[in-house]
Tab-separated table of C-alpha atoms in Angstrom:
chain	number	residue	atom	x	y	z
A	1	MET	CA	33.127	8.933	24.021
A	2	SER	CA	29.665	9.538	25.368
A	3	ALA	CA	30.375	12.702	27.221
A	4	THR	CA	30.677	16.114	25.491
A	5	ILE	CA	30.249	19.707	26.115
A	6	SER	CA	28.305	21.652	23.690
A	7	ALA	CA	29.418	24.666	22.156
A	8	GLY	CA	26.894	26.605	24.141
A	9	ALA	CA	28.001	25.185	27.420
A	10	ILE	CA	31.512	26.007	26.775
A	11	GLN	CA	30.954	29.706	26.496
A	12	GLU	CA	29.084	29.878	29.947
A	13	PRO	CA	31.570	31.557	32.118
A	14	GLY	CA	31.091	29.459	35.122
A	15	LEU	CA	32.688	26.523	33.489
A	16	TYR	CA	36.082	28.249	33.330
A	17	VAL	CA	36.213	31.353	35.410
A	18	PRO	CA	35.616	31.056	39.166
A	19	GLU	CA	33.319	33.389	40.971
A	20	PRO	CA	34.289	34.571	44.313
A	21	GLY	CA	32.636	32.565	47.611
A	22	MET	CA	33.353	34.171	51.033
A	23	ILE	CA	33.623	31.929	53.837
A	24	THR	CA	31.241	32.734	56.427
A	25	LYS	CA	31.618	29.832	58.888
A	26	ILE	CA	34.202	27.241	59.813
A	27	ARG	CA	33.577	24.075	62.020
A	28	ARG	CA	36.122	21.277	62.741
A	29	LEU	CA	34.560	17.974	62.315
A	30	THR	CA	37.535	15.642	62.725
A	31	GLU	CA	41.100	15.919	62.946
A	32	TYR	CA	41.183	16.040	59.047
A	33	GLU	CA	37.817	17.385	58.009
A	34	ARG	CA	36.302	20.765	58.454
A	35	LEU	CA	32.928	22.204	57.264
A	36	PHE	CA	33.056	25.609	55.487
A	37	ASP	CA	29.794	27.654	54.720
A	38	ILE	CA	30.176	29.416	51.556
A	39	GLU	CA	28.358	32.742	50.337
A	40	MET	CA	28.020	33.383	46.600
A	41	PRO	CA	28.139	37.174	45.441
A	42	GLY	CA	25.057	38.936	46.291
A	43	GLY	CA	24.028	36.006	48.568
A	44	ARG	CA	22.382	34.340	45.619
A	45	PRO	CA	21.750	30.731	45.855
A	46	LEU	CA	24.416	28.245	44.172
A	47	GLY	CA	21.617	26.695	42.325
A	48	HIS	CA	22.658	23.136	42.760
A	49	ALA	CA	20.976	19.710	43.019
A	50	PRO	CA	21.893	17.153	45.573
A	51	GLY	CA	24.861	15.290	44.832
A	52	GLN	CA	26.694	17.706	42.568
A	53	PHE	CA	30.107	19.292	43.222
A	54	VAL	CA	32.252	22.423	42.749
A	55	GLN	CA	35.645	23.381	41.766
A	56	VAL	CA	37.390	25.131	44.462
A	57	SER	CA	40.484	27.199	44.002
A	58	VAL	CA	42.884	29.022	45.961
A	59	PHE	CA	45.108	31.691	44.133
A	60	GLY	CA	48.887	30.172	44.229
A	61	PHE	CA	47.838	26.737	45.103
A	62	GLY	CA	45.422	25.180	42.707
A	63	GLU	CA	42.123	23.950	42.404
A	64	CYS	CA	40.214	20.789	43.508
A	65	PRO	CA	36.896	19.160	43.101
A	66	ILE	CA	34.700	19.263	46.407
A	67	SER	CA	31.298	17.832	46.974
A	68	ILE	CA	28.484	19.960	48.114
A	69	CYS	CA	27.238	18.586	51.257
A	70	SER	CA	24.184	20.940	52.037
A	71	SER	CA	20.552	20.999	50.504
A	72	PRO	CA	19.492	23.461	47.895
A	73	THR	CA	16.377	23.655	50.294
A	74	ARG	CA	18.870	25.693	52.411
A	75	PRO	CA	20.029	28.170	50.025
A	76	GLN	CA	21.445	31.164	52.055
A	77	VAL	CA	24.903	29.571	52.013
A	78	PHE	CA	26.094	26.191	50.738
A	79	GLN	CA	28.491	24.056	52.645
A	80	MET	CA	31.412	21.807	52.008
A	81	CYS	CA	33.084	19.191	54.014
A	82	ILE	CA	36.895	19.248	52.998
A	83	ARG	CA	39.337	16.881	54.033
A	84	ARG	CA	42.866	18.103	54.673
A	85	VAL	CA	44.966	15.781	52.222
A	86	GLY	CA	46.861	18.004	49.679
A	87	MET	CA	48.492	21.516	48.811
A	88	VAL	CA	44.873	23.007	47.862
A	89	THR	CA	42.917	21.667	50.824
A	90	GLU	CA	45.628	22.524	53.327
A	91	ALA	CA	45.645	26.017	51.935
A	92	ILE	CA	41.807	26.126	52.445
A	93	HIS	CA	42.212	24.791	56.181
A	94	ARG	CA	44.373	27.835	56.948
A	95	MET	CA	41.646	30.295	55.643
A	96	SER	CA	39.576	32.142	58.011
A	97	VAL	CA	35.994	33.674	58.069
A	98	GLY	CA	35.856	36.231	55.632
A	99	ASP	CA	38.412	35.058	53.027
A	100	VAL	CA	37.418	34.149	49.577
A	101	LEU	CA	37.649	31.105	47.413
A	102	GLY	CA	37.165	30.546	43.836
A	103	ILE	CA	33.960	28.746	42.943
A	104	ARG	CA	33.182	27.039	39.696
A	105	GLY	CA	30.002	25.269	39.302
A	106	PRO	CA	27.765	23.572	40.483
A	107	LEU	CA	29.013	20.944	38.135
A	108	GLY	CA	28.071	17.137	37.103
A	109	HIS	CA	24.924	15.285	37.542
A	110	GLY	CA	23.648	14.794	40.949
A	111	PHE	CA	20.446	12.639	42.297
A	112	ASN	CA	17.372	13.183	40.373
A	113	VAL	CA	14.890	13.872	43.022
A	114	ASP	CA	12.043	13.523	40.696
A	115	GLU	CA	12.749	9.893	40.389
A	116	LEU	CA	12.962	9.613	44.127
A	117	HIS	CA	9.701	11.571	44.974
A	118	GLY	CA	6.874	9.104	46.358
A	119	LYS	CA	9.345	6.471	46.987
A	120	ASP	CA	10.750	4.825	49.967
A	121	ILE	CA	14.532	5.746	50.493
A	122	LEU	CA	17.434	3.875	51.714
A	123	ILE	CA	20.584	5.809	52.218
A	124	VAL	CA	23.835	3.782	53.091
A	125	ALA	CA	26.998	5.807	53.514
A	126	GLY	CA	30.604	4.953	54.673
A	127	GLY	CA	33.351	7.186	55.871
A	128	LEU	CA	33.484	10.498	53.848
A	129	GLY	CA	30.839	9.405	51.565
A	130	LEU	CA	28.306	10.923	54.123
A	131	ALA	CA	29.583	14.174	52.809
A	132	PRO	CA	28.192	14.132	49.476
A	133	VAL	CA	25.145	12.216	50.411
A	134	ARG	CA	24.223	14.711	53.381
A	135	SER	CA	22.831	17.294	50.737
A	136	LEU	CA	20.165	14.505	49.767
A	137	ILE	CA	19.361	13.384	53.399
A	138	GLN	CA	18.783	17.048	54.026
A	139	TYR	CA	16.585	17.560	50.846
A	140	VAL	CA	14.485	14.583	52.116
A	141	LEU	CA	14.044	15.738	55.530
A	142	ASP	CA	13.097	19.344	54.071
A	143	GLU	CA	10.849	17.795	51.528
A	144	ARG	CA	9.361	14.982	53.923
A	145	ASP	CA	5.923	14.881	52.864
A	146	ARG	CA	7.071	14.076	49.303
A	147	PHE	CA	8.703	10.726	50.156
A	148	GLY	CA	7.870	7.514	51.796
A	149	GLU	CA	9.640	5.659	54.530
A	150	PHE	CA	13.329	6.755	55.078
A	151	TYR	CA	16.278	4.873	56.331
A	152	VAL	CA	19.898	6.100	56.653
A	153	LEU	CA	22.829	3.793	57.489
A	154	TYR	CA	26.317	5.093	58.250
A	155	GLY	CA	29.485	3.322	59.147
A	156	ALA	CA	32.874	4.566	59.960
A	157	ARG	CA	36.324	3.102	60.807
A	158	GLN	CA	36.292	4.625	64.407
A	159	PRO	CA	34.486	7.212	66.468
A	160	ALA	CA	36.890	9.707	65.912
A	161	ASP	CA	36.150	9.368	62.081
A	162	LEU	CA	32.471	10.130	62.214
A	163	LEU	CA	31.451	13.318	60.408
A	164	PHE	CA	28.630	15.766	61.405
A	165	ALA	CA	28.187	14.888	65.008
A	166	ASP	CA	25.364	17.180	65.354
A	167	ASP	CA	23.648	15.741	62.465
A	168	LEU	CA	24.008	12.335	64.061
A	169	THR	CA	22.529	13.388	67.202
A	170	HIS	CA	19.479	14.770	65.482
A	171	TRP	CA	18.897	12.111	63.071
A	172	ARG	CA	18.960	9.592	66.043
A	173	LEU	CA	16.262	11.653	67.650
A	174	ASP	CA	14.118	12.552	64.502
A	175	PRO	CA	10.957	10.287	64.198
A	176	ARG	CA	10.992	10.953	60.631
A	177	LEU	CA	13.660	8.713	59.710
A	178	HIS	CA	15.305	5.284	60.735
A	179	PHE	CA	18.943	6.114	61.520
A	180	GLU	CA	21.582	3.606	62.520
A	181	VAL	CA	25.495	4.313	62.860
A	182	THR	CA	28.253	1.715	63.424
A	183	VAL	CA	31.972	1.872	63.784
A	184	ASP	CA	34.454	-0.867	62.916
A	185	ARG	CA	36.991	-0.290	65.753
A	186	PRO	CA	35.150	1.225	68.819
A	187	ASP	CA	37.148	2.931	71.342
A	188	GLU	CA	36.569	2.673	75.192
A	189	GLN	CA	34.105	5.647	75.215
A	190	TRP	CA	31.934	4.136	72.460
A	191	ARG	CA	28.670	2.726	73.342
A	192	GLY	CA	26.886	2.339	69.944
A	193	LYS	CA	27.016	-0.639	67.412
A	194	THR	CA	30.057	-2.215	66.149
A	195	GLY	CA	30.870	-3.796	63.002
A	196	VAL	CA	30.925	-2.970	59.234
A	197	VAL	CA	28.099	-1.048	57.867
A	198	THR	CA	26.273	-4.031	56.312
A	199	THR	CA	25.436	-5.468	59.734
A	200	LEU	CA	23.257	-2.469	60.090
A	201	PHE	CA	20.740	-4.374	57.469
A	202	ARG	CA	19.823	-6.597	60.181
A	203	GLY	CA	17.706	-3.778	62.001
A	204	LEU	CA	15.927	-2.849	58.924
A	205	PRO	CA	12.370	-3.844	58.506
A	206	ARG	CA	11.414	-5.492	55.213
A	207	LEU	CA	11.809	-3.272	52.348
A	208	ASP	CA	9.331	-3.172	49.455
A	209	PRO	CA	11.546	-3.621	46.241
A	210	SER	CA	8.710	-2.219	44.251
A	211	THR	CA	8.822	1.127	46.024
A	212	THR	CA	12.399	1.462	47.323
A	213	LYS	CA	15.353	3.581	46.011
A	214	ALA	CA	18.516	2.827	47.293
A	215	VAL	CA	21.660	5.327	47.369
A	216	ILE	CA	25.058	3.939	48.214
A	217	VAL	CA	28.177	6.327	48.726
A	218	GLY	CA	31.548	5.157	50.120
A	219	PRO	CA	34.929	3.522	49.342
A	220	PRO	CA	34.741	0.467	46.750
A	221	VAL	CA	35.371	-2.213	49.149
A	222	MET	CA	32.229	-1.073	51.284
A	223	PHE	CA	30.198	-0.254	48.029
A	224	LYS	CA	30.400	-4.018	46.624
A	225	PHE	CA	29.099	-5.592	49.849
A	226	VAL	CA	26.372	-3.088	50.240
A	227	VAL	CA	25.266	-3.709	46.843
A	228	LEU	CA	24.931	-7.275	47.510
A	229	GLU	CA	22.827	-6.654	50.625
A	230	VAL	CA	20.407	-4.375	48.782
A	231	LEU	CA	20.186	-6.914	45.727
A	232	ALA	CA	19.308	-9.551	48.197
A	233	ARG	CA	16.263	-7.501	49.163
A	234	GLY	CA	15.217	-7.668	45.891
A	235	ILE	CA	15.849	-3.858	45.083
A	236	PRO	CA	16.353	-4.118	41.134
A	237	GLN	CA	19.643	-2.496	39.594
A	238	SER	CA	17.576	0.404	38.250
A	239	SER	CA	16.695	1.464	41.817
A	240	ILE	CA	20.173	1.751	42.939
A	241	TYR	CA	22.066	4.985	42.868
A	242	CYS	CA	25.797	5.520	43.375
A	243	SER	CA	27.916	8.629	43.567
A	244	LEU	CA	31.547	8.317	42.676
A	245	GLU	CA	34.266	10.947	42.855
A	246	ARG	CA	36.839	8.877	41.155
A	247	ARG	CA	39.799	10.950	40.742
A	248	MET	CA	37.914	13.954	39.215
A	249	LYS	CA	40.179	17.064	38.618
A	250	CYS	CA	39.046	19.483	35.889
A	251	GLY	CA	35.468	18.936	36.567
A	252	ILE	CA	34.400	19.429	32.847
A	253	GLY	CA	35.883	16.404	30.999
A	254	LYS	CA	38.892	18.193	29.712
A	255	CYS	CA	41.661	16.419	31.504
A	256	GLY	CA	40.614	12.817	31.255
A	257	ASN	CA	41.792	12.105	34.819
A	258	CYS	CA	38.440	10.446	35.778
A	259	GLN	CA	37.884	8.607	32.829
A	260	ALA	CA	36.367	5.128	33.136
A	261	ASN	CA	35.841	3.249	29.908
A	262	ASP	CA	34.103	5.883	27.902
A	263	VAL	CA	32.640	7.579	30.471
A	264	TYR	CA	33.823	11.082	32.415
A	265	VAL	CA	32.999	10.773	35.962
A	266	CYS	CA	32.931	14.648	36.450
A	267	LEU	CA	30.599	15.041	33.469
A	268	ASP	CA	28.174	11.886	33.409
A	269	GLY	CA	28.322	11.565	37.177
A	270	PRO	CA	29.205	11.615	39.905
A	271	VAL	CA	25.967	10.129	40.518
A	272	PHE	CA	25.111	6.804	38.402
A	273	LYS	CA	22.764	4.046	38.581
A	274	TYR	CA	24.297	0.833	39.708
A	275	GLY	CA	23.039	-0.894	36.297
A	276	ARG	CA	25.447	1.747	34.465
A	277	LEU	CA	28.084	1.391	36.877
A	278	LYS	CA	28.369	-2.362	36.906
A	279	ALA	CA	29.660	-2.354	33.042
A	280	MET	CA	32.448	0.372	34.444
A	281	ARG	CA	34.351	-2.158	36.613
A	282	GLU	CA	37.429	0.302	36.758
A	283	ALA	CA	35.454	2.751	38.343
A	284	VAL	CA	34.550	0.745	41.330
A	285	GLU	CA	37.731	-1.421	41.964
């Protein structure tokens, strides 16, 4: 077992005891997803890194892991995109501004931004995968001078599934990044690109494998084909990062629900380099 918790870490209250986080804003993103702004006690920053997550609890309903989808460079509140899929998330969707959630974290290992500084960045997201990687997109935009070329490719099944519509509009117009979006199944109103997200690679300029870091976040079926596209451009496995949220539950490596081989996704991840993930076939299938 590679993932252990030190005795000192176990005594940190944040690991087991949730803090109150007040909902300050709620926005509907799709039929199933809403965006929640959360303020911690005293307005203090959450202190997270892009790619980390928190455990969110509702008294009487339970607890679940949720990705942080805002950048630490925007510290007044932190944001979570929450899909309504079970008892806890349904309870959260019924809450209002001023209600309080239990927050444990930030937890897990996010993106090591020090490794990304000075590099060209390619981010490929599919479906709900845009939520965890949005924190990194905001970080790169807020620290734009510290990065080279910046490319973001996003795909969803249909227009109604697209998340963060306001962000997508801004990113299309922002000259500081190359942003493309596509849907698999267009409706009558859709005027954008169609097809799976890998089709967007055709519009990319030639990437420099020696300076490009690739970040891939999405469902396993997308992940496999995007990795092939990235590898075909000569980008080494050590420069490919992925974020998994495979069946995470307790968030601190105690329940074993997210264990893949000898790795606990909630502790060792959810961000992994592809070279390591490749040996964890169970994690991506």
